Amino acid sequence: MIVLFTHTWDERFSHEKIKFIIDIAKSLNIEISTRSKIWEYYELY
């Protein structure tokens, strides 16, 4: 499991970087989920 976390006010944040990460994950068949769904799955809520 890889957790990606960033704040939109971070100067290094960009929509292009997020799109790049998502595209690479999809090409590698890596499932993308939200933090809430992961917490729910592992009963961490």
Coordinates of C-alpha atoms in Angstrom, one line a residue:
M1 CA 0.0 0.0 0.0
I2 CA 1.3 3.4 -0.9
V3 CA -0.2 6.5 0.7
L4 CA 0.1 9.7 -1.2
F5 CA -0.6 12.9 0.8
T6 CA 0.0 16.5 -0.1
H7 CA -1.5 19.9 0.5
T8 CA -2.7 22.1 -2.3
W9 CA -0.8 25.0 -0.8
D10 CA 2.5 23.1 -1.2
E11 CA 4.5 24.8 -4.0
R12 CA 5.4 21.4 -5.4
F13 CA 1.8 20.3 -5.8
S14 CA 0.3 20.3 -9.3
H15 CA -2.5 18.6 -11.1
E16 CA 0.0 17.4 -13.7
K17 CA 2.0 15.6 -11.0
I18 CA -1.1 13.9 -9.6
K19 CA -2.2 12.9 -13.1
F20 CA 1.2 11.5 -13.8
I21 CA 1.1 9.4 -10.6
I22 CA -2.4 8.1 -11.3
D23 CA -1.5 7.2 -14.9
I24 CA 1.6 5.3 -13.7
A25 CA -0.5 3.5 -11.1
K26 CA -3.1 2.5 -13.6
S27 CA -0.5 1.2 -16.1
L28 CA 0.9 -1.0 -13.3
N29 CA -2.6 -2.2 -12.2
I30 CA -2.3 -0.6 -8.8
E31 CA -5.6 0.0 -7.1
I32 CA -6.4 3.6 -6.2
S33 CA -8.5 4.2 -3.2
T34 CA -9.4 7.0 -0.7
R35 CA -8.1 7.2 2.8
S36 CA -11.6 6.7 4.1
K37 CA -12.1 3.5 2.1
I38 CA -8.8 2.1 3.4
W39 CA -9.7 3.0 7.0
E40 CA -13.1 1.3 6.5
Y41 CA -11.5 -1.8 5.0
Y42 CA -9.1 -2.2 7.9
E43 CA -11.7 -1.1 10.5
L44 CA -9.6 1.9 11.5
Y45 CA -12.5 4.4 11.7

